[in-house]
Every structure is written in structure tokens, then in C-alpha cells.
Coordinates of C-alpha atoms in Angstrom, one line a residue:
Chain T
M1 CA -21.1 11.7 20.7
S2 CA -24.2 9.8 21.5
E3 CA -23.9 6.0 21.2
T4 CA -26.0 5.1 18.5
V5 CA -28.6 2.6 18.7
R6 CA -27.7 -0.3 16.5
R7 CA -31.0 -1.6 14.8
K8 CA -32.3 -5.3 15.1
G9 CA -33.8 -7.1 12.2
I10 CA -32.9 -8.3 8.5
T11 CA -31.6 -5.1 7.3
G12 CA -28.4 -6.0 8.6
Y13 CA -27.7 -8.5 7.5
I14 CA -29.1 -7.9 3.7
L15 CA -27.0 -4.5 3.2
L16 CA -23.5 -7.0 4.7
A17 CA -24.8 -10.2 2.3
P18 CA -23.2 -8.7 -0.6
A19 CA -19.3 -7.4 1.1
V20 CA -19.1 -10.7 2.5
V21 CA -20.6 -12.9 0.3
W22 CA -17.7 -11.1 -2.3
L23 CA -14.7 -11.4 0.5
V24 CA -15.9 -14.8 1.0
A25 CA -16.1 -16.0 -2.4
F26 CA -13.2 -14.4 -3.7
F27 CA -10.7 -14.1 -1.0
L28 CA -11.0 -16.8 1.8
I29 CA -12.4 -19.7 -0.7
P30 CA -9.0 -18.9 -3.1
F31 CA -7.3 -19.8 0.2
Y32 CA -8.4 -23.2 0.1
S33 CA -8.0 -23.7 -3.9
L34 CA -4.4 -22.2 -3.1
L35 CA -4.3 -25.2 -0.3
A36 CA -5.4 -28.0 -2.5
A37 CA -3.6 -26.9 -5.4
S38 CA -0.5 -27.1 -3.5
L39 CA -1.2 -30.7 -3.2
F40 CA -1.8 -31.8 -6.9
N41 CA 0.4 -34.5 -8.5
S42 CA 3.6 -32.4 -9.1
D43 CA 4.0 -34.0 -12.7
G44 CA 0.5 -32.6 -14.1
S45 CA 0.3 -29.4 -16.4
D46 CA -1.6 -27.0 -18.1
F47 CA -3.3 -29.1 -20.6
R48 CA -3.1 -32.7 -18.9
G49 CA -5.0 -31.3 -15.8
Y50 CA -4.0 -32.0 -12.6
T51 CA -5.1 -34.6 -10.1
M52 CA -5.8 -34.3 -6.3
T53 CA -2.7 -37.1 -5.0
Y54 CA -1.9 -35.3 -1.5
E55 CA 1.6 -34.7 -2.6
W56 CA 2.8 -33.8 0.9
S57 CA 6.0 -33.6 -0.8
N58 CA 6.0 -31.0 -3.0
Y59 CA 6.3 -28.5 0.3
W60 CA 9.6 -30.6 1.1
H61 CA 10.6 -30.2 -2.7
A62 CA 9.6 -26.3 -2.2
I63 CA 11.6 -25.4 0.4
Q64 CA 14.8 -27.6 -0.5
D65 CA 15.0 -25.7 -3.5
Y66 CA 14.0 -22.4 -2.5
Y67 CA 15.0 -21.9 0.8
P68 CA 17.3 -19.5 -0.2
Q69 CA 14.8 -17.0 -1.3
F70 CA 12.7 -17.4 1.4
I71 CA 16.0 -16.6 3.7
R72 CA 16.8 -13.3 1.3
S73 CA 13.4 -12.3 1.8
L74 CA 13.2 -12.0 5.1
V75 CA 16.3 -10.4 5.6
Y76 CA 15.8 -7.3 2.4
A77 CA 12.1 -7.5 4.5
G78 CA 13.6 -6.9 7.7
F79 CA 16.6 -4.6 6.5
A80 CA 13.6 -2.4 4.9
T81 CA 11.4 -2.5 7.9
F82 CA 14.9 -1.3 10.2
F83 CA 15.6 1.2 7.9
C84 CA 11.8 2.5 7.5
L85 CA 11.3 2.5 11.2
I86 CA 14.0 5.0 11.6
L87 CA 13.3 7.2 8.8
G88 CA 9.0 6.7 9.8
Y89 CA 10.0 7.8 13.1
V90 CA 12.1 10.6 12.4
L91 CA 9.5 11.5 10.2
A92 CA 6.2 11.1 12.0
Y93 CA 7.8 12.6 15.9
A94 CA 8.6 15.5 13.8
I95 CA 5.1 16.2 12.0
A96 CA 3.3 15.0 15.4
F97 CA 5.2 17.5 17.9
K98 CA 7.1 19.8 15.6
S99 CA 5.5 20.9 12.5
G100 CA 3.4 23.4 14.2
R101 CA 0.7 24.5 11.6
W102 CA 2.2 22.6 8.5
K103 CA 1.0 20.0 9.6
N104 CA -1.7 18.9 7.5
L105 CA 0.5 19.9 4.5
M106 CA 3.3 17.7 5.7
L107 CA 1.0 14.9 5.8
V108 CA -0.2 15.3 2.4
L109 CA 3.1 15.4 1.1
V110 CA 3.6 11.8 3.0
I111 CA 1.5 10.3 0.9
A112 CA 1.5 12.2 -2.4
P113 CA 4.9 11.0 -3.9
F114 CA 3.0 7.5 -3.7
F115 CA 0.3 8.7 -5.6
T116 CA 2.5 8.3 -8.8
S117 CA 2.8 4.9 -10.2
F118 CA 4.6 2.1 -8.2
L119 CA 6.3 1.0 -11.2
V120 CA 7.5 4.1 -12.8
R121 CA 8.5 5.5 -8.9
T122 CA 10.7 2.3 -9.0
L123 CA 12.1 2.8 -12.5
S124 CA 13.3 6.1 -11.4
W125 CA 15.3 4.7 -8.8
K126 CA 17.1 2.7 -11.7
L127 CA 18.2 6.2 -12.5
I128 CA 19.5 7.7 -9.4
L129 CA 21.1 4.3 -8.1
G130 CA 22.9 3.7 -11.8
N131 CA 26.1 3.9 -13.0
D132 CA 26.4 7.0 -14.0
G133 CA 24.5 8.7 -11.7
V134 CA 25.1 11.4 -9.5
V135 CA 24.8 8.4 -6.2
V136 CA 27.5 6.1 -7.5
N137 CA 29.9 9.2 -8.9
T138 CA 29.7 11.0 -5.2
L139 CA 30.5 7.7 -3.7
Q140 CA 33.4 6.7 -6.4
F141 CA 35.1 10.6 -5.6
L142 CA 35.2 9.8 -1.7
H143 CA 36.2 6.5 -2.2
I144 CA 33.7 4.2 -0.3
L145 CA 32.7 3.1 -3.3
G146 CA 35.7 1.4 -5.5
P147 CA 36.3 2.7 -9.6
N148 CA 33.8 -0.4 -10.9
G149 CA 31.7 -0.5 -7.8
H150 CA 27.8 -0.2 -8.7
L151 CA 24.7 0.3 -6.3
L152 CA 22.3 -1.3 -9.2
Y153 CA 21.9 -4.7 -9.2
T154 CA 22.8 -5.1 -5.8
P155 CA 21.2 -6.3 -2.5
F156 CA 21.7 -2.5 -1.3
A157 CA 19.4 -1.6 -4.2
V158 CA 16.7 -3.7 -3.7
V159 CA 16.7 -2.9 0.2
M160 CA 16.2 0.8 -0.7
G161 CA 13.8 0.5 -3.4
L162 CA 11.5 -1.6 -0.3
T163 CA 12.4 0.9 2.1
Y164 CA 11.3 4.0 0.0
N165 CA 8.0 2.1 -1.5
F166 CA 6.7 0.9 1.7
L167 CA 7.9 4.1 3.9
P168 CA 4.2 5.4 4.4
F169 CA 2.8 1.9 5.5
M170 CA 5.0 2.6 8.4
V171 CA 5.0 7.1 8.9
L172 CA 1.0 6.8 9.1
P173 CA 0.5 4.5 12.1
L174 CA 3.7 5.5 14.0
F175 CA 2.2 9.6 13.4
A176 CA -1.2 8.3 14.6
S177 CA 0.6 7.2 17.7
I178 CA 2.6 10.0 18.2
D179 CA 0.5 12.2 17.9
K180 CA -2.0 10.7 20.7
I181 CA 1.1 11.6 23.2
D182 CA 0.5 14.1 25.8
Y183 CA 3.6 16.6 25.0
R184 CA 3.3 17.7 28.7
L185 CA 4.5 14.0 29.6
I186 CA 7.6 14.8 27.8
E187 CA 8.2 18.2 29.2
A188 CA 7.9 16.6 32.6
S189 CA 10.2 14.2 32.1
N190 CA 12.5 17.1 30.9
D191 CA 11.6 19.4 33.8
L192 CA 12.8 16.1 35.9
Y193 CA 16.1 16.1 34.9
A194 CA 15.9 13.2 32.3
N195 CA 18.4 14.5 29.4
P196 CA 16.4 13.8 26.0
V197 CA 17.8 10.6 25.2
V198 CA 16.5 9.1 28.5
G199 CA 13.4 10.7 28.7
F200 CA 12.8 9.0 24.8
F201 CA 13.1 5.9 25.8
K202 CA 11.8 6.3 29.0
V203 CA 8.5 8.2 27.8
T204 CA 7.6 8.9 24.2
W205 CA 8.9 5.0 22.7
P206 CA 7.0 3.2 25.3
L207 CA 3.8 5.1 24.4
S208 CA 4.4 5.0 20.5
L209 CA 4.4 1.5 20.9
P210 CA 1.3 0.5 19.2
G211 CA 2.3 2.5 16.4
V212 CA 5.6 1.0 16.0
V213 CA 3.7 -2.9 15.9
S214 CA 1.6 -1.8 13.6
G215 CA 3.7 0.4 10.7
T216 CA 6.5 -2.7 11.3
L217 CA 3.9 -5.1 10.7
L218 CA 2.1 -3.1 7.6
T219 CA 5.5 -2.7 5.9
F220 CA 7.5 -5.8 6.5
I221 CA 4.3 -8.1 5.4
P222 CA 4.0 -6.6 1.9
A223 CA 7.6 -6.1 1.8
V224 CA 8.4 -10.0 2.1
G225 CA 6.7 -10.9 -0.5
D226 CA 7.0 -8.1 -2.8
Y227 CA 8.6 -8.8 -6.3
I228 CA 9.0 -5.7 -8.6
N229 CA 11.7 -3.8 -6.5
D230 CA 13.4 -7.4 -7.1
E231 CA 12.8 -7.2 -10.5
L232 CA 13.8 -4.0 -11.5
L233 CA 16.5 -3.1 -9.0
G234 CA 18.0 -6.2 -8.1
S235 CA 19.7 -9.3 -10.0
T236 CA 19.2 -12.8 -10.4
Q237 CA 21.7 -13.4 -7.4
T238 CA 19.4 -10.9 -5.0
R239 CA 15.9 -13.0 -6.0
M240 CA 13.0 -13.1 -3.6
I241 CA 10.4 -15.6 -3.2
G242 CA 8.2 -13.5 -4.4
N243 CA 9.8 -13.7 -7.7
T244 CA 10.2 -17.1 -7.4
I245 CA 5.9 -17.6 -7.0
Q246 CA 5.0 -15.4 -9.6
S247 CA 7.6 -16.7 -12.5
L248 CA 6.1 -20.4 -11.2
F249 CA 2.9 -19.2 -11.4
T250 CA 3.1 -17.4 -14.9
E251 CA 6.1 -18.8 -16.6
A252 CA 7.2 -22.1 -15.8
N253 CA 3.3 -22.7 -15.0
D254 CA 4.3 -25.1 -12.4
Y255 CA 0.9 -24.8 -9.7
P256 CA 1.6 -26.9 -7.1
A257 CA 5.0 -25.9 -6.3
A258 CA 4.1 -22.6 -6.6
S259 CA 1.0 -23.1 -4.3
A260 CA 3.6 -25.0 -2.0
L261 CA 5.5 -22.2 -1.8
S262 CA 2.3 -19.6 -1.2
V263 CA 1.3 -21.5 1.5
I264 CA 4.6 -21.4 3.4
L265 CA 4.8 -17.7 2.8
M266 CA 1.4 -17.2 4.7
L267 CA 2.0 -19.2 7.4
M268 CA 5.5 -18.4 8.0
I269 CA 3.9 -14.6 8.0
V270 CA 1.3 -15.8 10.4
V271 CA 3.0 -17.4 12.7
M272 CA 5.7 -14.4 13.0
V273 CA 2.9 -12.0 13.6
L274 CA 1.0 -14.2 16.1
F275 CA 4.9 -14.3 17.6
Y276 CA 5.1 -10.6 17.8
V277 CA 1.8 -9.5 18.7
K278 CA 2.2 -11.6 21.8
R279 CA 5.4 -9.8 22.7
A280 CA 4.6 -6.5 22.0
G281 CA 1.4 -6.9 24.2
T282 CA 3.6 -8.1 27.1
E283 CA 6.2 -5.1 26.9
D284 CA 8.4 -7.5 25.9
L285 CA 9.6 -5.6 22.5
L286 CA 13.0 -4.8 23.4
Chain R
M1 CA 22.5 27.3 18.3
R2 CA 19.7 26.2 20.9
W3 CA 17.3 27.2 17.7
L4 CA 19.3 24.8 15.7
Q5 CA 18.6 22.1 19.0
S6 CA 15.2 22.9 18.6
K7 CA 14.7 22.4 14.8
V8 CA 17.0 19.3 14.4
V9 CA 14.2 16.9 14.5
L10 CA 12.2 18.9 12.2
I11 CA 14.9 19.7 9.8
L12 CA 15.5 15.9 10.2
G13 CA 11.8 15.1 9.0
I14 CA 12.3 17.6 6.5
L15 CA 15.0 15.8 4.7
V16 CA 13.0 12.4 4.6
L17 CA 10.5 14.3 3.0
V18 CA 13.5 15.4 0.6
Y19 CA 14.1 11.5 0.1
T20 CA 10.9 10.8 -1.0
F21 CA 10.7 13.4 -3.0
V22 CA 13.6 12.8 -5.4
P23 CA 12.5 9.8 -7.5
I24 CA 9.4 11.8 -8.3
S25 CA 11.4 14.6 -9.2
V26 CA 13.8 12.3 -11.8
V27 CA 10.1 11.2 -13.4
V28 CA 8.6 14.8 -13.8
V29 CA 12.2 15.8 -15.4
M30 CA 12.3 12.7 -17.6
S31 CA 8.8 13.2 -18.7
F32 CA 10.8 16.6 -20.9
N33 CA 13.7 13.9 -21.7
K34 CA 14.4 12.9 -25.4
L35 CA 14.9 9.3 -25.2
P36 CA 18.5 9.1 -26.7
S37 CA 18.8 6.7 -29.4
E38 CA 22.0 4.6 -28.0
Q39 CA 20.3 1.8 -25.8
S40 CA 23.2 2.3 -23.1
K41 CA 22.2 5.6 -22.1
I42 CA 18.4 5.2 -21.4
Y43 CA 18.8 5.7 -18.2
R44 CA 20.6 9.4 -18.5
F45 CA 18.7 12.8 -19.1
N46 CA 19.8 13.2 -22.9
Q47 CA 17.9 16.6 -24.2
F48 CA 15.1 18.5 -22.9
T49 CA 11.9 18.2 -25.0
L50 CA 8.5 18.7 -25.5
D51 CA 7.1 15.8 -27.7
N52 CA 6.6 12.9 -24.7
W53 CA 3.9 15.5 -23.9
L54 CA 2.3 16.4 -27.1
H55 CA 2.6 12.7 -28.5
P56 CA 1.8 10.7 -25.6
C57 CA 0.3 7.5 -27.7
T58 CA 3.4 7.0 -29.8
D59 CA 2.9 4.0 -28.3
P60 CA -0.5 3.2 -29.1
S61 CA -0.2 0.0 -26.8
M62 CA 0.5 2.2 -23.8
C63 CA -2.5 4.2 -24.5
Q64 CA -4.5 1.3 -25.0
A65 CA -2.8 -0.4 -21.4
L66 CA -4.0 3.2 -20.0
G67 CA -7.1 3.4 -20.9
R68 CA -7.6 -0.5 -19.4
S69 CA -6.6 0.5 -16.5
I70 CA -9.0 3.5 -16.2
E71 CA -12.0 1.6 -17.3
I72 CA -11.0 -1.2 -14.7
G73 CA -10.4 1.1 -11.8
L74 CA -13.5 2.9 -12.4
L75 CA -15.5 -0.3 -12.7
A76 CA -13.9 -1.8 -9.7
T77 CA -14.0 1.6 -7.6
L78 CA -17.9 1.3 -8.7
G79 CA -18.5 -1.6 -7.3
A80 CA -16.1 -1.8 -4.4
T81 CA -18.1 1.4 -3.1
I82 CA -21.5 -0.3 -3.1
L83 CA -20.7 -3.3 -1.7
G84 CA -18.6 -1.7 0.7
T85 CA -20.6 1.3 1.6
L86 CA -23.6 -0.8 2.5
A87 CA -21.4 -3.0 4.4
A88 CA -20.0 0.0 6.5
F89 CA -23.7 1.0 7.2
A90 CA -24.8 -2.5 8.6
L91 CA -21.8 -2.7 10.7
V92 CA -22.2 0.9 12.4
R93 CA -26.4 1.0 12.8
H94 CA -27.0 -2.4 12.8
S95 CA -27.0 -5.7 14.8
F96 CA -26.1 -8.8 13.7
V97 CA -25.0 -11.9 14.6
G98 CA -21.1 -12.6 14.3
R99 CA -19.7 -9.3 14.4
S100 CA -16.5 -9.9 15.3
S101 CA -15.7 -12.3 12.7
T102 CA -17.1 -10.2 10.3
N103 CA -14.0 -7.8 11.4
V104 CA -11.3 -10.4 10.8
L105 CA -12.6 -11.3 7.3
I106 CA -12.8 -7.3 6.5
F107 CA -9.3 -6.5 7.9
L108 CA -7.6 -9.5 6.5
P109 CA -7.3 -8.7 2.9
M110 CA -5.4 -5.3 3.9
A111 CA -2.9 -7.1 5.7
A112 CA -2.1 -10.4 3.8
P113 CA 0.1 -10.2 1.3
E114 CA -0.4 -9.5 -2.5
I115 CA 1.2 -12.1 -3.8
V116 CA -0.8 -15.0 -1.5
M117 CA -3.7 -13.5 -2.6
G118 CA -3.4 -13.2 -5.8
S119 CA -1.8 -16.7 -6.2
S120 CA -4.6 -17.6 -4.2
L121 CA -7.6 -16.3 -6.7
L122 CA -5.1 -17.5 -10.1
A123 CA -5.6 -21.3 -7.7
L124 CA -9.4 -20.3 -7.8
F125 CA -10.0 -19.4 -11.0
V126 CA -7.6 -22.5 -12.7
S127 CA -9.4 -24.9 -10.8
A128 CA -12.7 -23.8 -11.6
G129 CA -11.9 -24.0 -15.2
F130 CA -11.1 -20.3 -16.3
A131 CA -7.2 -20.6 -16.9
G132 CA -7.6 -19.8 -20.7
Q133 CA -10.5 -16.9 -19.8
L134 CA -8.0 -14.8 -17.6
G135 CA -8.7 -11.3 -18.4
F136 CA -10.8 -8.2 -17.6
T137 CA -13.5 -10.0 -15.9
T138 CA -11.2 -11.8 -13.4
I139 CA -8.9 -9.0 -12.7
L140 CA -12.3 -6.7 -12.2
I141 CA -13.1 -9.3 -9.3
A142 CA -9.5 -9.3 -8.0
H143 CA -9.9 -5.6 -7.7
I144 CA -13.4 -5.5 -6.2
M145 CA -11.9 -8.0 -3.8
F146 CA -8.8 -5.8 -2.3
C147 CA -10.6 -2.4 -2.4
L148 CA -13.7 -3.6 -0.8
S149 CA -12.0 -3.7 3.0
F150 CA -10.1 -0.2 2.0
V151 CA -14.0 1.4 1.4
I152 CA -15.3 -0.1 4.3
V153 CA -12.7 1.0 6.9
T154 CA -13.1 4.8 5.4
V155 CA -16.9 4.5 5.1
R156 CA -17.0 2.6 8.6
S157 CA -14.9 5.4 10.3
R158 CA -17.1 8.6 9.2
L159 CA -20.0 6.8 10.0
A160 CA -19.1 5.6 13.6
G161 CA -17.9 10.0 13.8
L162 CA -21.4 10.8 13.6
S163 CA -24.1 10.8 16.4
D164 CA -27.7 10.5 15.0
T165 CA -29.0 13.1 16.8
L166 CA -29.6 14.9 13.4
E167 CA -31.7 12.3 12.0
Q168 CA -33.6 12.0 15.3
A169 CA -34.3 15.6 14.6
A170 CA -35.3 14.9 11.1
M171 CA -37.6 12.2 12.0
D172 CA -38.8 14.7 15.0
L173 CA -39.6 17.3 12.1
Y174 CA -41.7 14.3 10.3
A175 CA -39.2 13.2 7.8
T176 CA -39.9 10.4 6.3
P177 CA -36.9 7.1 6.5
Q178 CA -36.5 8.1 2.9
Q179 CA -36.3 11.7 3.8
T180 CA -33.9 11.6 6.5
F181 CA -32.1 9.2 4.7
W182 CA -31.1 11.1 1.8
K183 CA -31.4 14.5 3.0
V184 CA -29.9 14.3 6.1
T185 CA -27.6 10.6 6.5
F186 CA -26.5 10.4 3.1
P187 CA -25.1 14.5 2.5
L188 CA -23.0 13.9 6.0
V189 CA -21.1 10.2 4.9
F190 CA -20.4 11.3 1.6
P191 CA -17.0 13.0 2.2
G192 CA -16.2 10.0 3.7
I193 CA -18.0 8.1 0.7
L194 CA -15.9 10.0 -1.8
G195 CA -12.7 9.3 0.0
A196 CA -13.4 6.1 -0.1
A197 CA -13.8 5.7 -4.2
L198 CA -10.6 8.0 -4.9
L199 CA -8.5 5.5 -2.7
S200 CA -9.8 2.5 -4.1
F201 CA -9.6 3.9 -7.8
S202 CA -5.9 4.5 -6.9
L203 CA -5.3 1.3 -5.5
S204 CA -7.0 -0.5 -8.4
F205 CA -5.2 1.7 -10.9
D206 CA -1.7 1.2 -9.6
D207 CA -2.0 -2.2 -8.8
F208 CA 0.5 -4.8 -10.2
I209 CA 1.3 -8.1 -8.0
I210 CA -2.4 -9.4 -8.0
T211 CA -3.2 -8.4 -11.5
N212 CA 0.0 -10.0 -13.1
L213 CA -1.0 -13.3 -11.5
N214 CA -5.2 -12.9 -12.8
A215 CA -4.8 -11.1 -15.9
G216 CA -4.0 -13.8 -18.7
N217 CA -3.2 -11.7 -22.0
T218 CA -5.3 -8.6 -20.9
T219 CA -2.3 -5.4 -20.3
T220 CA -2.9 -2.6 -17.7
F221 CA -0.5 0.0 -17.4
P222 CA 1.4 -1.1 -14.4
M223 CA 1.9 -4.1 -16.6
Y224 CA 2.8 -2.2 -19.4
V225 CA 5.6 -0.4 -17.6
W226 CA 6.8 -3.8 -16.4
G227 CA 6.9 -5.4 -20.4
V228 CA 8.9 -2.3 -20.8
S229 CA 11.2 -2.1 -17.8
R230 CA 13.3 -5.0 -20.0
K231 CA 13.4 -3.3 -23.4
T232 CA 13.2 0.3 -24.4
I233 CA 11.5 2.5 -21.8
P234 CA 9.3 5.4 -23.5
M235 CA 9.7 8.6 -21.8
Q236 CA 5.8 8.7 -22.0
I237 CA 5.4 6.7 -19.1
N238 CA 7.3 9.7 -16.9
V239 CA 4.7 11.9 -18.6
V240 CA 1.8 9.4 -17.3
G241 CA 3.4 9.6 -13.8
T242 CA 3.5 13.3 -13.6
V243 CA -0.3 13.8 -14.7
M244 CA -0.9 11.4 -11.4
L245 CA 0.7 13.2 -9.2
I246 CA -1.0 16.5 -10.1
V247 CA -4.3 15.0 -10.5
S248 CA -3.7 13.5 -6.9
V249 CA -2.1 16.7 -5.4
L250 CA -5.3 18.7 -7.4
I251 CA -7.4 16.3 -5.5
V252 CA -6.4 16.4 -2.2
V253 CA -5.9 20.0 -2.2
G254 CA -9.0 20.9 -3.6
G255 CA -10.7 18.9 -0.6
E256 CA -8.6 20.8 1.4
V257 CA -9.5 24.3 0.2
R258 CA -12.9 22.9 0.1
N259 CA -13.0 22.0 3.7
R260 CA -12.0 25.0 4.7
R261 CA -14.2 27.1 3.2
R262 CA -17.2 25.2 4.9
T263 CA -15.7 24.8 8.1
R264 CA -15.1 29.1 8.4
A265 CA -19.0 29.3 7.0
L266 CA -20.4 27.4 9.7
A267 CA -17.9 28.6 12.3
G268 CA -18.5 25.2 13.6
P269 CA -16.4 22.4 14.8
S270 CA -14.2 22.0 12.1
P271 CA -14.7 18.2 10.5
A272 CA -11.6 15.6 11.6
R273 CA -10.4 17.1 8.1
R274 CA -6.4 15.4 9.0
D275 CA -8.0 12.2 10.5
S276 CA -9.9 11.7 6.9
V277 CA -6.7 12.4 5.4
V278 CA -5.0 9.6 7.5
A279 CA -7.6 7.5 7.1
A280 CA -7.9 7.8 3.5
A281 CA -4.2 7.7 2.6
G282 CA -3.2 4.6 5.0
A283 CA -6.8 3.0 5.7
R284 CA -4.6 0.1 5.6
S285 CA -2.5 1.3 8.7
S286 CA -5.5 2.6 10.6
A287 CA -5.0 0.9 14.3
G288 CA -8.9 0.0 14.3
G289 CA -7.7 -2.7 11.5
L290 CA -5.4 -4.6 14.1
E291 CA -7.3 -4.3 17.4
A292 CA -10.0 -6.3 15.2
V293 CA -7.9 -9.2 15.4

């Protein structure tokens, strides 16, 4: 591939301007509005209007009132990311190295289910995990679940929904990383009498780390802010921070508190991502 | 035994795939289910019927919401594809100041959690005094915003994979810049643009979190499903789910067949088909995006 010469001049700016303006106006500036809204007077309302009073206590109140939801979101998203990593790694590895001429077909099959409406798909888990469903009946038959036990409306159902819905975000970057690995390296480790497990952790896993890092981030970030799975598969006992922000905005119309929560969520994610990427960069991931 | 050992990973991988298809098969099966009269049995298969398929609009508000989603999807796709394609050309073919900050600006919307983007946008609309006018326009603005980055990334990767030798050849043969663009460059980039447009439409059509915050009283299809999920769920939503699955599989398979035929006809190097599938479906996951940070 020959290096394309990049043309100088004003044309580049003209081509770029509309997209950049759109993103600045409707992606960047809104963050400023969010930050501002989080400092509005907390006794204002839609009708009376808000005034900017630099009400930093909004943050304190938000944390105080909603820290359980924050912790729950982190824990659920963490578990979902972990399960996605296990399932996704197996699938990505199988597609990259074991699928032969079915590679393209399997890749299409990975994404195909996710073209059906997110909400319709999530609702159908309600049916699968329901109290008369096959899963509950089987588990009751095996005495893993008590006779009155249920799965729906539990943290298990929420984590399971999150795992299911964000799996492709894990599989695709993992696949991209694993597919680049030279399979001869793995064969070489076998020839040198590494057992498959040692070979995996010394050769395959380290080489796939870029995929692991981007896959876990791309799963964790949307999962932590999601509220669809929790609303449909969980109960009031399992509410996540996304549910809270959503209902404060659309039902309670408490913009300052909702904005403060949103800002906290964003900062938390930024800090975690920076920390994580830094550690991953120094091969300290394990 | 050895055979099993060599296939164990593949079998496990296929099991994971099967797992991803479980809810889909439920959606397809339930699209043939007769809605039970008893509220408590709503989550069980009741009786086979073709009614849902024959009368999809029994609840007119569902079809209304569906129509609105398609309308928003098409307009958002049009907007995002045009703006994004222009930007992709600028990024690959032109030099300008501020390249790395532009890359970050493009990457961030793909990585930011939807709830934060949605609530920021709502804060903007409210503080600009549009709280009472949330609806079609605000949804459209939001959808173009979050589709844009995916279009840019997809078209950019297609453009970056093309060398400009063919264009130089056209110029050497006295084609004007306009002719070169429309006869050589555009046809070569078109598959990337088409993929980006399809991706945009599916993102826009399926978005709930950002839409719900900025929709006011306007209802899109995902919002309709959200609304009925606490009440009686009309089985017709499963018909819509099934149709979406069929249409997207047809598009993917159609693209594949076309690619194969063309590859055979040209007998040349095959266009990076698989890469385009990965790029189109998981532009979110493109490693290039992370490098931008």
C-alpha cells in the first residue's frame, strides 16, 4: 500500500467542519451543560426554573443517597464483564483458530442475534428465566434451586442479561487480537513441551492482551450505565445507577441531582479507564 | 478421543453461539403465539397462530412508533453518512492542524456511556429552553451525533485501505478531478459508505437510552416496547424482532454473495471481506479507536 499524499489547503477543513461542529455542539458542549446543571439550586424545578448557585452539596447529597446503586452497578458490570471475557474468549479463539472455512459464517453468527431489537431480546429472557420456564424447572429438579426459588428479578438475572447483551463488544476485539497471533508460536510452545495450559498463559494470553483490554472496556463501560436489563429483569432491590439517573431526569424532574450523578459516573469511568489502561500498558494486568 | 480433544474448543465456541441464539429463537417462536387472556400466563407459549403476522398493527400505536423509528433512522443515517463521509475523506486525504484532538473527539462518543451522553444532551436542551419542545428534532440531533463517529471510523478504514494509484492513473489519462472522483474514488469507497449507512440505521433504530431521555412525548419503537413491558405485551413486537433479524441476515448474506461473485469475476485479491464485517458490526470495538486516545 503506497502512502497516500495528504493534500494541504483549505479543502480539508471544509470537509471536516460539519462533523466537528456537530460533535462539539451536541457532544462536547452538552458536557458543560451537564456540569452546570449539576450545580444548580436543588430546590428549583422545571416550572420555577433553575439558577446557578454553585450548589456543590448536590454532589454530596447524590453520593449519600445513591451510593448503593453506584456500588451495585460496578459489581454487576464487573461480573458481566468477567463472564463475557470467559465466554467471549472461548468463542473468539474458536473462530480465529479452529473454524477453518466457517470463519466468516461464524463471525456473522456472532453479530446476527444483535440485529434484533435490544429490548425485544431482553424481554425474551424474561420468558426463559420465568418461574414456569425450562431453566427454573430444571434447576428445581436438580435441587440447585429450592421449590420456591426463582431467577427472574434477582441480581443473577440482571448480570445474565448484561452478559448476554454486551457479548459481541467482547468477542469482536478479542477476535481481532487473537486472529493476528501467529499460530506457529503456539505450535512452537507445544514442541518445546509446554503443556497446553502453560502454553496458553505464556503465549496466547499475553499476545491477546490488547484485545482483552479493549474488549473489557467496551463491555464494562456500557454495562455500568445500562438500565434496560435491570428494569426488565431485576427488581427494586437491584436498581443500578442508570435507573436512578433516568428516573430522576424523566420522572422526578430533579435535574441537579440527576446531573450530579451523571457527572460522578463519568468521572468514575474516566479514572478507572486511565488506571486500567496504564496498568495494562505495563503488562501488569494479571 | 484425540478428535474430541482437537475439537473441544470449537465445540465450546459453538455452544456459546447457541447461547446467543436462545433468546432469538424465543422471539421467533413467540411471534406465532396467541396472546393468552390470562395476564399471569403472558410469558408462556399458549397456542399457535398466524394472527400476529397477518395483523401486525392490531395496536396502531405500535405501528406508529415503528414508522417513526424508521423515519428517524433514515434521516439520521442520511445526515450521519454525509457528514461522516466528508470527514473521513478529510482525515485520510487532507492535512490539517489538530489531527490528534480531532481523533479523540471522534473516538469519545463511541466510548462514553449512553446514559451520560443522553443526560448531557438533555441538560443542554433544557438550559437552552427547549424542555417543552423535546421530540422528533431533538431525537434526530442526538442520533446523528452518536452515529457520526461510527460512520467516520468505518469509511476511514475503507479509504485508508485504498492506495491512490488508480486515481493517479485516471489523472494521467487526462480525467478531470471531478471525473476521477465520481468514476474511480467514489465507487471504490462506496461499499464502506454503504456499510456505515447500514450500521447507522441499526444503531439509530435500536437506540433506547439516549432517545428516552430526549424524546419528550414522542414514542419510537424501542420506547413503545419499554412502555408495554410493564403491561400486556402484544406478541406483534416479536414479529418486528423476527423481521429485523431476517432483513439484516439477508443484507449480510447478500453482501457476502455479491462479494464472492465479484471476487471470482475479477480473480484479483479479495477485498478484506471479513475485516469489513468486523468493522461494520463492531466499529465500537475497532482497535484503532483505542489507539486514538
